PDB file of C-alpha atoms in Angstrom:
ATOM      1  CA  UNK A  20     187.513 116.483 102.244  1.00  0.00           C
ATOM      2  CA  UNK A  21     185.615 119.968 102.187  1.00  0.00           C
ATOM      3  CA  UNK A  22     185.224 122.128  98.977  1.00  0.00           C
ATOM      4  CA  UNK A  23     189.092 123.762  99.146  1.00  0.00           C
ATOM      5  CA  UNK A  24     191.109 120.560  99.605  1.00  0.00           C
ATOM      6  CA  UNK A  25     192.558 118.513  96.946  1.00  0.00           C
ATOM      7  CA  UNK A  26     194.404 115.382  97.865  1.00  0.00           C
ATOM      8  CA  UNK A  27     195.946 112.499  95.642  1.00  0.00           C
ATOM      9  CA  UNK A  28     197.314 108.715  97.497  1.00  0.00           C
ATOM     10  CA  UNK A  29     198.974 106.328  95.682  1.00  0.00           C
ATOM     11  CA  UNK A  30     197.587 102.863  95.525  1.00  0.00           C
ATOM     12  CA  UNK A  31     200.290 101.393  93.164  1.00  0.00           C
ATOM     13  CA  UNK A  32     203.027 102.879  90.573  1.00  0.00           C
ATOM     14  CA  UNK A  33     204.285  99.124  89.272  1.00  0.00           C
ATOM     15  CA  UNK A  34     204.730  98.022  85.913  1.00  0.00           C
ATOM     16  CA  UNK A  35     203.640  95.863  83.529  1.00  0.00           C
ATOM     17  CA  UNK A  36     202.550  93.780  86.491  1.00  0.00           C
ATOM     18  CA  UNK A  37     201.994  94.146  90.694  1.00  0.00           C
ATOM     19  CA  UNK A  38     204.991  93.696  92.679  1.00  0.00           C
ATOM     20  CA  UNK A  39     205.262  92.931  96.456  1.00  0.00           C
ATOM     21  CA  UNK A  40     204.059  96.242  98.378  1.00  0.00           C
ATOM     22  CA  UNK A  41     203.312  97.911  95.240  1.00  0.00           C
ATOM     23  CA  UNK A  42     200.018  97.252  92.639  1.00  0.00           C
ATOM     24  CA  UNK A  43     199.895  98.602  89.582  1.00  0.00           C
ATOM     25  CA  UNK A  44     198.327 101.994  88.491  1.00  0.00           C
ATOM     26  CA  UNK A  45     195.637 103.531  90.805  1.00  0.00           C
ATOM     27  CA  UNK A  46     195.180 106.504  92.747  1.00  0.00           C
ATOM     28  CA  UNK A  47     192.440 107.769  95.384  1.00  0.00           C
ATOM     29  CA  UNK A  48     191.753 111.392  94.755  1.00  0.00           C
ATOM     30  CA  UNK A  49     189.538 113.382  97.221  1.00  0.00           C
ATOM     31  CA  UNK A  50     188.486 116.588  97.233  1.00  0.00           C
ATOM     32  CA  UNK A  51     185.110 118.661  96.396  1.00  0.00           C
ATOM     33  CA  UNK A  52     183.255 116.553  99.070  1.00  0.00           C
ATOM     34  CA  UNK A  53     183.723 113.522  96.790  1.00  0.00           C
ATOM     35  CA  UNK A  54     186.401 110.651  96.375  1.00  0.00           C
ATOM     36  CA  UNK A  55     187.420 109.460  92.944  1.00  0.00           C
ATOM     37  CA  UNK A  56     189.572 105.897  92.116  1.00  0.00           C
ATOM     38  CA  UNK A  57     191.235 107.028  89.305  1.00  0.00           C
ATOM     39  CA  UNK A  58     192.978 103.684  86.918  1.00  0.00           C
ATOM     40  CA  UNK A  59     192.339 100.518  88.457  1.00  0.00           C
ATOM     41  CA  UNK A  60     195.458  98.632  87.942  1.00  0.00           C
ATOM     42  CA  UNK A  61     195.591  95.101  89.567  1.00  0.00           C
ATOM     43  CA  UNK A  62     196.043  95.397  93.041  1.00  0.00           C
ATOM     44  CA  UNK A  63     194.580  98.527  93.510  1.00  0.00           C
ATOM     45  CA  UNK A  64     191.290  97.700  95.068  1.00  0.00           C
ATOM     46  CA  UNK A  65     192.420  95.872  98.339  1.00  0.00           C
ATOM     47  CA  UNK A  66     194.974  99.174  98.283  1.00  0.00           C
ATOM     48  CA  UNK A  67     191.745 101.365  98.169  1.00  0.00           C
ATOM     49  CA  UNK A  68     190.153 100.071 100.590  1.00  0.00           C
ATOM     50  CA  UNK A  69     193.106 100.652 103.366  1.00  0.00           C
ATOM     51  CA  UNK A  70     191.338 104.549 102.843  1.00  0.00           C
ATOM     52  CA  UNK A  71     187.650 104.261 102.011  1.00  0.00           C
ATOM     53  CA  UNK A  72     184.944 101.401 101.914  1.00  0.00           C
ATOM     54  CA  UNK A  73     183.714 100.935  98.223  1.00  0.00           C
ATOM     55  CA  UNK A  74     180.800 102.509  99.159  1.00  0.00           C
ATOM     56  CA  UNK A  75     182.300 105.459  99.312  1.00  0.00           C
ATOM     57  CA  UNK A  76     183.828 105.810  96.041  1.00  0.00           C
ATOM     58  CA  UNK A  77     181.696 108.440  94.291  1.00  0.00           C
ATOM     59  CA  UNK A  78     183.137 107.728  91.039  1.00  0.00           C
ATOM     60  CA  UNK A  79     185.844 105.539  88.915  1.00  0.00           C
ATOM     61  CA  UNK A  80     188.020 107.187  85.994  1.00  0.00           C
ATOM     62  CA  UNK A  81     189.679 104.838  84.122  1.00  0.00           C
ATOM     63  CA  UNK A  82     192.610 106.346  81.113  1.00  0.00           C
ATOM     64  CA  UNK A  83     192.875 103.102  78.888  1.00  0.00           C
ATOM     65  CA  UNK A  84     191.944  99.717  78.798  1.00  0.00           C
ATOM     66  CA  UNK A  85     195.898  97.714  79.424  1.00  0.00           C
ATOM     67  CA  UNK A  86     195.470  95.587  82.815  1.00  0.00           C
ATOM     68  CA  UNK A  87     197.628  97.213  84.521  1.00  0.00           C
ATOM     69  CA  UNK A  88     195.603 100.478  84.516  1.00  0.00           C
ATOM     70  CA  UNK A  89     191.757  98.366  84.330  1.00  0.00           C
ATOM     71  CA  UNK A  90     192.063  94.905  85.646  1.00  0.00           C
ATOM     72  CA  UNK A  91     190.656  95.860  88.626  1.00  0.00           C
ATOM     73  CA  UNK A  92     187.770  97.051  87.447  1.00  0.00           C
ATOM     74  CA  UNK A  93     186.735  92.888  87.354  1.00  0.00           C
ATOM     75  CA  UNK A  94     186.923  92.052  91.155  1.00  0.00           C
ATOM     76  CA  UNK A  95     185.035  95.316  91.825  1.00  0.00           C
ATOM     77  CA  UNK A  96     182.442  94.279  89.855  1.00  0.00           C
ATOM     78  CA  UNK A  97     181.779  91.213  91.706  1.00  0.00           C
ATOM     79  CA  UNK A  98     182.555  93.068  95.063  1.00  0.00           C
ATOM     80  CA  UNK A  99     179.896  95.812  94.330  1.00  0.00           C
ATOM     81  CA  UNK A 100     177.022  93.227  93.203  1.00  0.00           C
ATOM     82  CA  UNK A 101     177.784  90.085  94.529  1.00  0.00           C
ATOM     83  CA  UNK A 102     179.412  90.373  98.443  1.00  0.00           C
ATOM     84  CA  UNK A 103     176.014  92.013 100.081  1.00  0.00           C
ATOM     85  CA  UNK A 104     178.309  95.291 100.517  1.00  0.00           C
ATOM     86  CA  UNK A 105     175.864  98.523 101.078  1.00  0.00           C
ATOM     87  CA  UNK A 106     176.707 100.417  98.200  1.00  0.00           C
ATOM     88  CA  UNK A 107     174.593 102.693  96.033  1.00  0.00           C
ATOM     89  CA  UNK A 108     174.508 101.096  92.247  1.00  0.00           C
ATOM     90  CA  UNK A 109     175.725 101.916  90.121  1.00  0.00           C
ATOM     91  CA  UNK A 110     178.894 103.847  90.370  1.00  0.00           C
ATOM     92  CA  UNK A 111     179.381 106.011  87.540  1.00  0.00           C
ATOM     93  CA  UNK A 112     182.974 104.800  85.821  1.00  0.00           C
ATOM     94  CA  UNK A 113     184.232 107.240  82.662  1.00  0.00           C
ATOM     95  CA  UNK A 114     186.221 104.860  80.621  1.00  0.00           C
ATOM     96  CA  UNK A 115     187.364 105.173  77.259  1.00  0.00           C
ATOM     97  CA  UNK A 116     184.832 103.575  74.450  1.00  0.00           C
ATOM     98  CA  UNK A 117     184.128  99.900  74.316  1.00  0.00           C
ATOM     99  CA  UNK A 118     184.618 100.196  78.025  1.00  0.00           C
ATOM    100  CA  UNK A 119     181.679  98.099  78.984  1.00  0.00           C
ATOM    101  CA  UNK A 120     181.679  95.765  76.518  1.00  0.00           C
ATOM    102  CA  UNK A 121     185.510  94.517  77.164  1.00  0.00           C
ATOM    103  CA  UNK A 122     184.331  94.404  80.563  1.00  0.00           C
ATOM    104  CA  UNK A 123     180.914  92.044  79.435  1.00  0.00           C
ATOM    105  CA  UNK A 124     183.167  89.967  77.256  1.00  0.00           C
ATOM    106  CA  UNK A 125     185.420  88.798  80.156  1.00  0.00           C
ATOM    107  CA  UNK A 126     182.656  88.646  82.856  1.00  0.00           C
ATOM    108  CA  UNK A 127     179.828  87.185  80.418  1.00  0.00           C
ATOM    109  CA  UNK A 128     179.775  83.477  81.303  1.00  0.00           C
ATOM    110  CA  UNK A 129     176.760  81.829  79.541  1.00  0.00           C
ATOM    111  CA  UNK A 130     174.514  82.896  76.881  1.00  0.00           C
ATOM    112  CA  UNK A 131     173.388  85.996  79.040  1.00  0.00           C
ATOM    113  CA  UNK A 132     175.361  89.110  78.877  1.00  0.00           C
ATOM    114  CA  UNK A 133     177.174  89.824  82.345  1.00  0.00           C
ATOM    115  CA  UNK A 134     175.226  92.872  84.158  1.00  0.00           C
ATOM    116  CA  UNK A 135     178.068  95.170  83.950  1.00  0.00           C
ATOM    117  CA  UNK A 136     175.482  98.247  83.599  1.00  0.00           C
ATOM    118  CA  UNK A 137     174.295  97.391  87.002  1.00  0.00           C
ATOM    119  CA  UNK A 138     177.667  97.660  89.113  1.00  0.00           C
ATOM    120  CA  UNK A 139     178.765 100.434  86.814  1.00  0.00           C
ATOM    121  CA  UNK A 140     177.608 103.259  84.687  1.00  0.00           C
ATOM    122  CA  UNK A 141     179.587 103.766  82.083  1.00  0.00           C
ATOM    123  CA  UNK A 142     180.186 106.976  79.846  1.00  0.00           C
ATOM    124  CA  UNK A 143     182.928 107.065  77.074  1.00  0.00           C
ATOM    125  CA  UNK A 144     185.665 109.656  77.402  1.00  0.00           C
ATOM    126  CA  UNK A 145     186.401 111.403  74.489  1.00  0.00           C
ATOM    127  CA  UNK A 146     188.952 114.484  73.307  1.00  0.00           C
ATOM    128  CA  UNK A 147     187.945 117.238  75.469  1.00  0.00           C
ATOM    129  CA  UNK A 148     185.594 115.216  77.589  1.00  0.00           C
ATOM    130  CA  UNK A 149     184.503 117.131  80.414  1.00  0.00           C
ATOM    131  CA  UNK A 150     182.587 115.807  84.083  1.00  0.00           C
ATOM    132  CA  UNK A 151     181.407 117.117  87.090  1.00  0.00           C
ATOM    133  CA  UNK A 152     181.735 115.094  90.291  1.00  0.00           C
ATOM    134  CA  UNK A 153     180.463 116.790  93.450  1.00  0.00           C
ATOM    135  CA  UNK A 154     183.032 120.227  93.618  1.00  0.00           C
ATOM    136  CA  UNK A 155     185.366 118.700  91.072  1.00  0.00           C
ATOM    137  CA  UNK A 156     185.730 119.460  87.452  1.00  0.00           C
ATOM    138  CA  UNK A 157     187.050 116.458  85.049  1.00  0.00           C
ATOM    139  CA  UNK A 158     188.573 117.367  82.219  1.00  0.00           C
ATOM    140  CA  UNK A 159     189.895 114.440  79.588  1.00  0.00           C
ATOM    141  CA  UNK A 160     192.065 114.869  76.534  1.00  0.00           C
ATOM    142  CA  UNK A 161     192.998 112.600  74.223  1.00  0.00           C
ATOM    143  CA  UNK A 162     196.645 110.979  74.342  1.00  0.00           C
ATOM    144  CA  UNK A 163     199.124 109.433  71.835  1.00  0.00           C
ATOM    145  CA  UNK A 164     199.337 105.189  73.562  1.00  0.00           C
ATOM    146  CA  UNK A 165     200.414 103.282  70.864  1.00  0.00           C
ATOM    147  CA  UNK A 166     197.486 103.770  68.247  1.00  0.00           C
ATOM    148  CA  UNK A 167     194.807 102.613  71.058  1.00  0.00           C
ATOM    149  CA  UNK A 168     192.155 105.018  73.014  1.00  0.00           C
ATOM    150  CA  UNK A 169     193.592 106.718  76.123  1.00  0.00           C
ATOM    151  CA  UNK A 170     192.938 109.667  77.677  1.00  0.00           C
ATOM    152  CA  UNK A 171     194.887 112.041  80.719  1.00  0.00           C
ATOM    153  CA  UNK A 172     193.022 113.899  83.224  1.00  0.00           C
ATOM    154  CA  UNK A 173     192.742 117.111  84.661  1.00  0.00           C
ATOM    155  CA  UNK A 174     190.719 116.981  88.159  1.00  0.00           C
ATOM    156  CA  UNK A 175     190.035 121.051  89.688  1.00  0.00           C
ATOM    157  CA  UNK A 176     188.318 121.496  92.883  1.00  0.00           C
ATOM    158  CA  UNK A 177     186.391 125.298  93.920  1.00  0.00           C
ATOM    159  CA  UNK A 178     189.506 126.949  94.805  1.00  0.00           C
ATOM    160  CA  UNK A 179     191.524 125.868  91.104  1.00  0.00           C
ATOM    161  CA  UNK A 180     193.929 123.648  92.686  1.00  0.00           C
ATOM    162  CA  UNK A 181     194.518 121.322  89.882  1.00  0.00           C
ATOM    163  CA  UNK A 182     196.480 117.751  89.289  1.00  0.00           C
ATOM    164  CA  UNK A 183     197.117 116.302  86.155  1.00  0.00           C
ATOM    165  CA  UNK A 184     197.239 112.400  85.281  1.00  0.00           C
ATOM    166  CA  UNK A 185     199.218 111.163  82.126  1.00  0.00           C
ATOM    167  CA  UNK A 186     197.615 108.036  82.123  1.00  0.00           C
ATOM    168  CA  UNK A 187     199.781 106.200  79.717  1.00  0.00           C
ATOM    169  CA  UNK A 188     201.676 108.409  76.806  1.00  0.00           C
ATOM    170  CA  UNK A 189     204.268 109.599  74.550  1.00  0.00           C
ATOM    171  CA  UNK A 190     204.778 113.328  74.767  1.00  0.00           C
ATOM    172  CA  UNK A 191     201.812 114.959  72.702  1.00  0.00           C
ATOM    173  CA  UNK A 192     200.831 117.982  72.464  1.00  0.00           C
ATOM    174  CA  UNK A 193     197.429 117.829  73.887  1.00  0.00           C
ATOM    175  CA  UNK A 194     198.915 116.646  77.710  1.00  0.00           C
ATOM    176  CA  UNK A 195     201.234 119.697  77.406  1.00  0.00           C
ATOM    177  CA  UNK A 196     197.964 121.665  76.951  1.00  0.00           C
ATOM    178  CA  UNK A 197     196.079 119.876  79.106  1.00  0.00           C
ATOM    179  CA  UNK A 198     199.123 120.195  81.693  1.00  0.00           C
ATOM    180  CA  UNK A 199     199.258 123.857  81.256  1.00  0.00           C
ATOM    181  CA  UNK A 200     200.219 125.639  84.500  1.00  0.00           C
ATOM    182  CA  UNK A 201     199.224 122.424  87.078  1.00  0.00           C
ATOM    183  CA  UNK A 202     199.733 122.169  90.605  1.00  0.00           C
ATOM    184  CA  UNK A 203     200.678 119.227  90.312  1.00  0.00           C
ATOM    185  CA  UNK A 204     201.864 116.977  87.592  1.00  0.00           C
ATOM    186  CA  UNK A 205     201.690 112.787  87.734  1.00  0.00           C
ATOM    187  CA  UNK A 206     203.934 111.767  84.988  1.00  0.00           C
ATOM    188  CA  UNK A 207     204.168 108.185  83.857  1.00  0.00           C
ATOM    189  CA  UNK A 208     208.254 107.273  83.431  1.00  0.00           C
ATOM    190  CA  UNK A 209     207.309 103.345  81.826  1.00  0.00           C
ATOM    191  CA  UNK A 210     210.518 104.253  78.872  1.00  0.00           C
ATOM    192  CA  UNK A 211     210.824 101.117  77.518  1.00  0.00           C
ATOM    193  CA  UNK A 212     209.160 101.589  74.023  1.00  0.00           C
ATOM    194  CA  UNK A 213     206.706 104.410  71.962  1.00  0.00           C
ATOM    195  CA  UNK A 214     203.655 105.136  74.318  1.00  0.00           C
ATOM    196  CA  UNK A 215     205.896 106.031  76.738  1.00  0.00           C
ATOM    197  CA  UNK A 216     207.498 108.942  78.471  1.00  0.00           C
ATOM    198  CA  UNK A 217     211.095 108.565  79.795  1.00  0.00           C
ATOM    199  CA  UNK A 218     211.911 110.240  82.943  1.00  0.00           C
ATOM    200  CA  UNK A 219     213.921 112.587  80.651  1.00  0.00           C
ATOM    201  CA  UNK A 220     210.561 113.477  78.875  1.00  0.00           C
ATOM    202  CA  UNK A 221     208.482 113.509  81.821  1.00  0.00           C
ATOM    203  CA  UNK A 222     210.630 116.372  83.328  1.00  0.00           C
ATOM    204  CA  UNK A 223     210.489 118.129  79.829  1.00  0.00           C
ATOM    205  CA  UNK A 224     206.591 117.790  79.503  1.00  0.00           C
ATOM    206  CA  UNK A 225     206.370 119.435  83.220  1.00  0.00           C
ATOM    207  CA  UNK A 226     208.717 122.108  82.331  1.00  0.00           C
ATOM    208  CA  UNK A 227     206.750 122.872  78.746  1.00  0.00           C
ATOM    209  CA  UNK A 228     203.871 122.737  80.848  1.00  0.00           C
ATOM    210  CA  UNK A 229     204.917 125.232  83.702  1.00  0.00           C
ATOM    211  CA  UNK A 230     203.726 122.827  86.561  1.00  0.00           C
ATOM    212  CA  UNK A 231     204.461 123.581  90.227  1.00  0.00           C
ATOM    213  CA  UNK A 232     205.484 119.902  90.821  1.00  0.00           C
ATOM    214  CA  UNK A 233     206.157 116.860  89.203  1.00  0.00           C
ATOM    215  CA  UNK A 234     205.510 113.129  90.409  1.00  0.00           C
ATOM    216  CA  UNK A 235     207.140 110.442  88.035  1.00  0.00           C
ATOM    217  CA  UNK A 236     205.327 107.190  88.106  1.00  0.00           C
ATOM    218  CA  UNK A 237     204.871 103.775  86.703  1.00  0.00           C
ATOM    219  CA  UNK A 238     208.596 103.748  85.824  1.00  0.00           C
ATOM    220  CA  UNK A 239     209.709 100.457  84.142  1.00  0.00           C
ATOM    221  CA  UNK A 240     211.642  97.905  84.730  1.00  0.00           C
ATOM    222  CA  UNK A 241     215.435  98.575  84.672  1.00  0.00           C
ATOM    223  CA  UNK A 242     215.058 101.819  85.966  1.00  0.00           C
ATOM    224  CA  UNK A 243     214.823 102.887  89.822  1.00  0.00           C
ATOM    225  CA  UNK A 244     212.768 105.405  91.123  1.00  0.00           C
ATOM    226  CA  UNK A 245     215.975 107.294  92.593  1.00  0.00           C
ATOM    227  CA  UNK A 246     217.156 107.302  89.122  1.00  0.00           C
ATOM    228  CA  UNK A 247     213.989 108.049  87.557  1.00  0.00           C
ATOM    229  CA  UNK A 248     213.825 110.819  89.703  1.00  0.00           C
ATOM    230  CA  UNK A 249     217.358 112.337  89.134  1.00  0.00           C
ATOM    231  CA  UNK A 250     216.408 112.008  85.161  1.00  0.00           C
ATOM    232  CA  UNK A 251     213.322 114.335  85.632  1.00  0.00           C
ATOM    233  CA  UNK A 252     214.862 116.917  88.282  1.00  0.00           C
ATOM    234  CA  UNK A 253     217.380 117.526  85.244  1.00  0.00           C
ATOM    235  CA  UNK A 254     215.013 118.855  83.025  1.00  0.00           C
ATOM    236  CA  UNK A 255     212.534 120.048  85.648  1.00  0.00           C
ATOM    237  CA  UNK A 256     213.310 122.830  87.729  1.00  0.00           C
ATOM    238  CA  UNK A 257     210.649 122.371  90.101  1.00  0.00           C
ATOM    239  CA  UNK A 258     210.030 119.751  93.144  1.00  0.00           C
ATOM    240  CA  UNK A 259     210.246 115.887  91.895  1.00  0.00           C
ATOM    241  CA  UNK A 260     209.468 112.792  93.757  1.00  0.00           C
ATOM    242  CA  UNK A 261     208.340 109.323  92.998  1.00  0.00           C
ATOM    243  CA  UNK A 262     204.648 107.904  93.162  1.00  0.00           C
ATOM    244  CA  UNK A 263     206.099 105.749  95.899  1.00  0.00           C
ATOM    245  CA  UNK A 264     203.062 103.213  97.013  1.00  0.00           C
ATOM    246  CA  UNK A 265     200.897 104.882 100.414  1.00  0.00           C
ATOM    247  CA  UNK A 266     202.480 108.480  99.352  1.00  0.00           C
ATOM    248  CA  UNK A 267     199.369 111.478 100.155  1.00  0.00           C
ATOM    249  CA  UNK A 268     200.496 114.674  98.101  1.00  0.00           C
ATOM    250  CA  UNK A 269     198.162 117.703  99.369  1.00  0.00           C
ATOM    251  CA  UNK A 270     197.556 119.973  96.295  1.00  0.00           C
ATOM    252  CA  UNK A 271     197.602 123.334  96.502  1.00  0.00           C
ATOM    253  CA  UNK A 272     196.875 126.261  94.172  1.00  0.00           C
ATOM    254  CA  UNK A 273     200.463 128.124  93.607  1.00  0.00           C
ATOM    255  CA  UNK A 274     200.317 131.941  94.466  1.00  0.00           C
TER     256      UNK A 274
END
């Protein structure tokens, strides 16, 4: 995609764990002449692939180290250094710190340490982290997950269209900043403990925020995205849908 698009797909919304026709976590966003897998969740990468070969995937942003956002991260590895694929090594992958090493300590299978610097190169998000991928600005902030590192992202292309991530979170008020006046807002709805929005607080957060629109995802079990979507739309005033698996949302700077 050229300099003024900005496009998000949805591998996978499902959680804790992959579900028929729906992985976990992951999403394909392309825009600034670059594509970006952004959380890796198992299932993702066969998902991925229905859109772009690996070698094609300029760079991997992953918000915190639970499976269902990372595990994927371990069958890419072996895909990008082991399966003879033509891909330029190695892909730079902003994870939060101690990335490589959790991946090392489940890849490592003798007395060698596993090559994970050669399939990926890592760099550790931090508050305020901030990346430049082709005509796309990352920007990271830290988020409130249960006491454990993870980050949401804000991705801009040239013309300031802008999406917003959650990654995994309790309302905070660094995602309401980080939110601030978004195109488009991808809200995780999981619910079921702390480290979680509701669908009730993802709407709020997106109304605090002023976002154009708001997608609810990664809504847990017990809930259905219908419902999940009639929670948010009650304290959102704008456009909600559901990060139904295969959906392509276009985003476009409002006014």
């Amino acid at each position: 995609m050229d300099d003024g698009s900005l496009r998000i797909t949805v591998l996978g919304s499902a959680t804790p764990f992959p579900r028929p026709g729906n992985p976990c976590s992951g999403h394909l966003v392309e825009g600034g002449g670059v594509r970006l897998w952004v959380d890796a969740g198992t299932g993702t990468l066969a998902e991925l692939q229905r859109y772009v070969t690996l070698g094609e995937v300029d760079a991997v942003w992953i918000s915190h180290l639970h499976a269902d956002h990372s595990a994927d991260l371990l069958t890419a590895y072996y895909a990008l250094l082991y399966a003879g694929l033509d891909v330029p090594l190695p892909v730079p992958l902003f994870g939060p710190p101690g990335t490589a090493d959790r991946l090392a300590a489940f890849l490592t299978n003798g007395p060698e340490r596993s090559p994970v610097e050669k399939a990926f190169a890592v760099e550790e998000l931090y508050d305020g982290h901030l990346a430049r991928v082709g005509g796309l600005t990352l920007r990271s902030r830290a988020v409130e997950h249960g006491g454990m590192p993870a980050f949401a992202l804000r991705v801009e292309n040239a013309s300031r269209a802008s999406l917003v991530y959650s990654g995994d979170c309790e309302p905070c008020p660094s995602l309401r900043e980080l939110a601030a006046d978004c195109d488009l807002f991808l809200c995780e709805a999981d619910g079921r403990a702390s480290g979680h929005h509701s669908a009730a607080q993802a709407g709020r957060s997106a109304a605090e925020a002023r976002a154009g629109r708001l997608v609810v995802t990664h809504v847990g079990p017990g809930t259905s995205p219908a419902e999940a979507v009639a929670q948010a739309a009650a304290e959102f005033p704008g456009p909600v849908a559901h990060a139904d698996p295969g959906l392509r949302f276009d985003v476009v700077r409002a006014g």
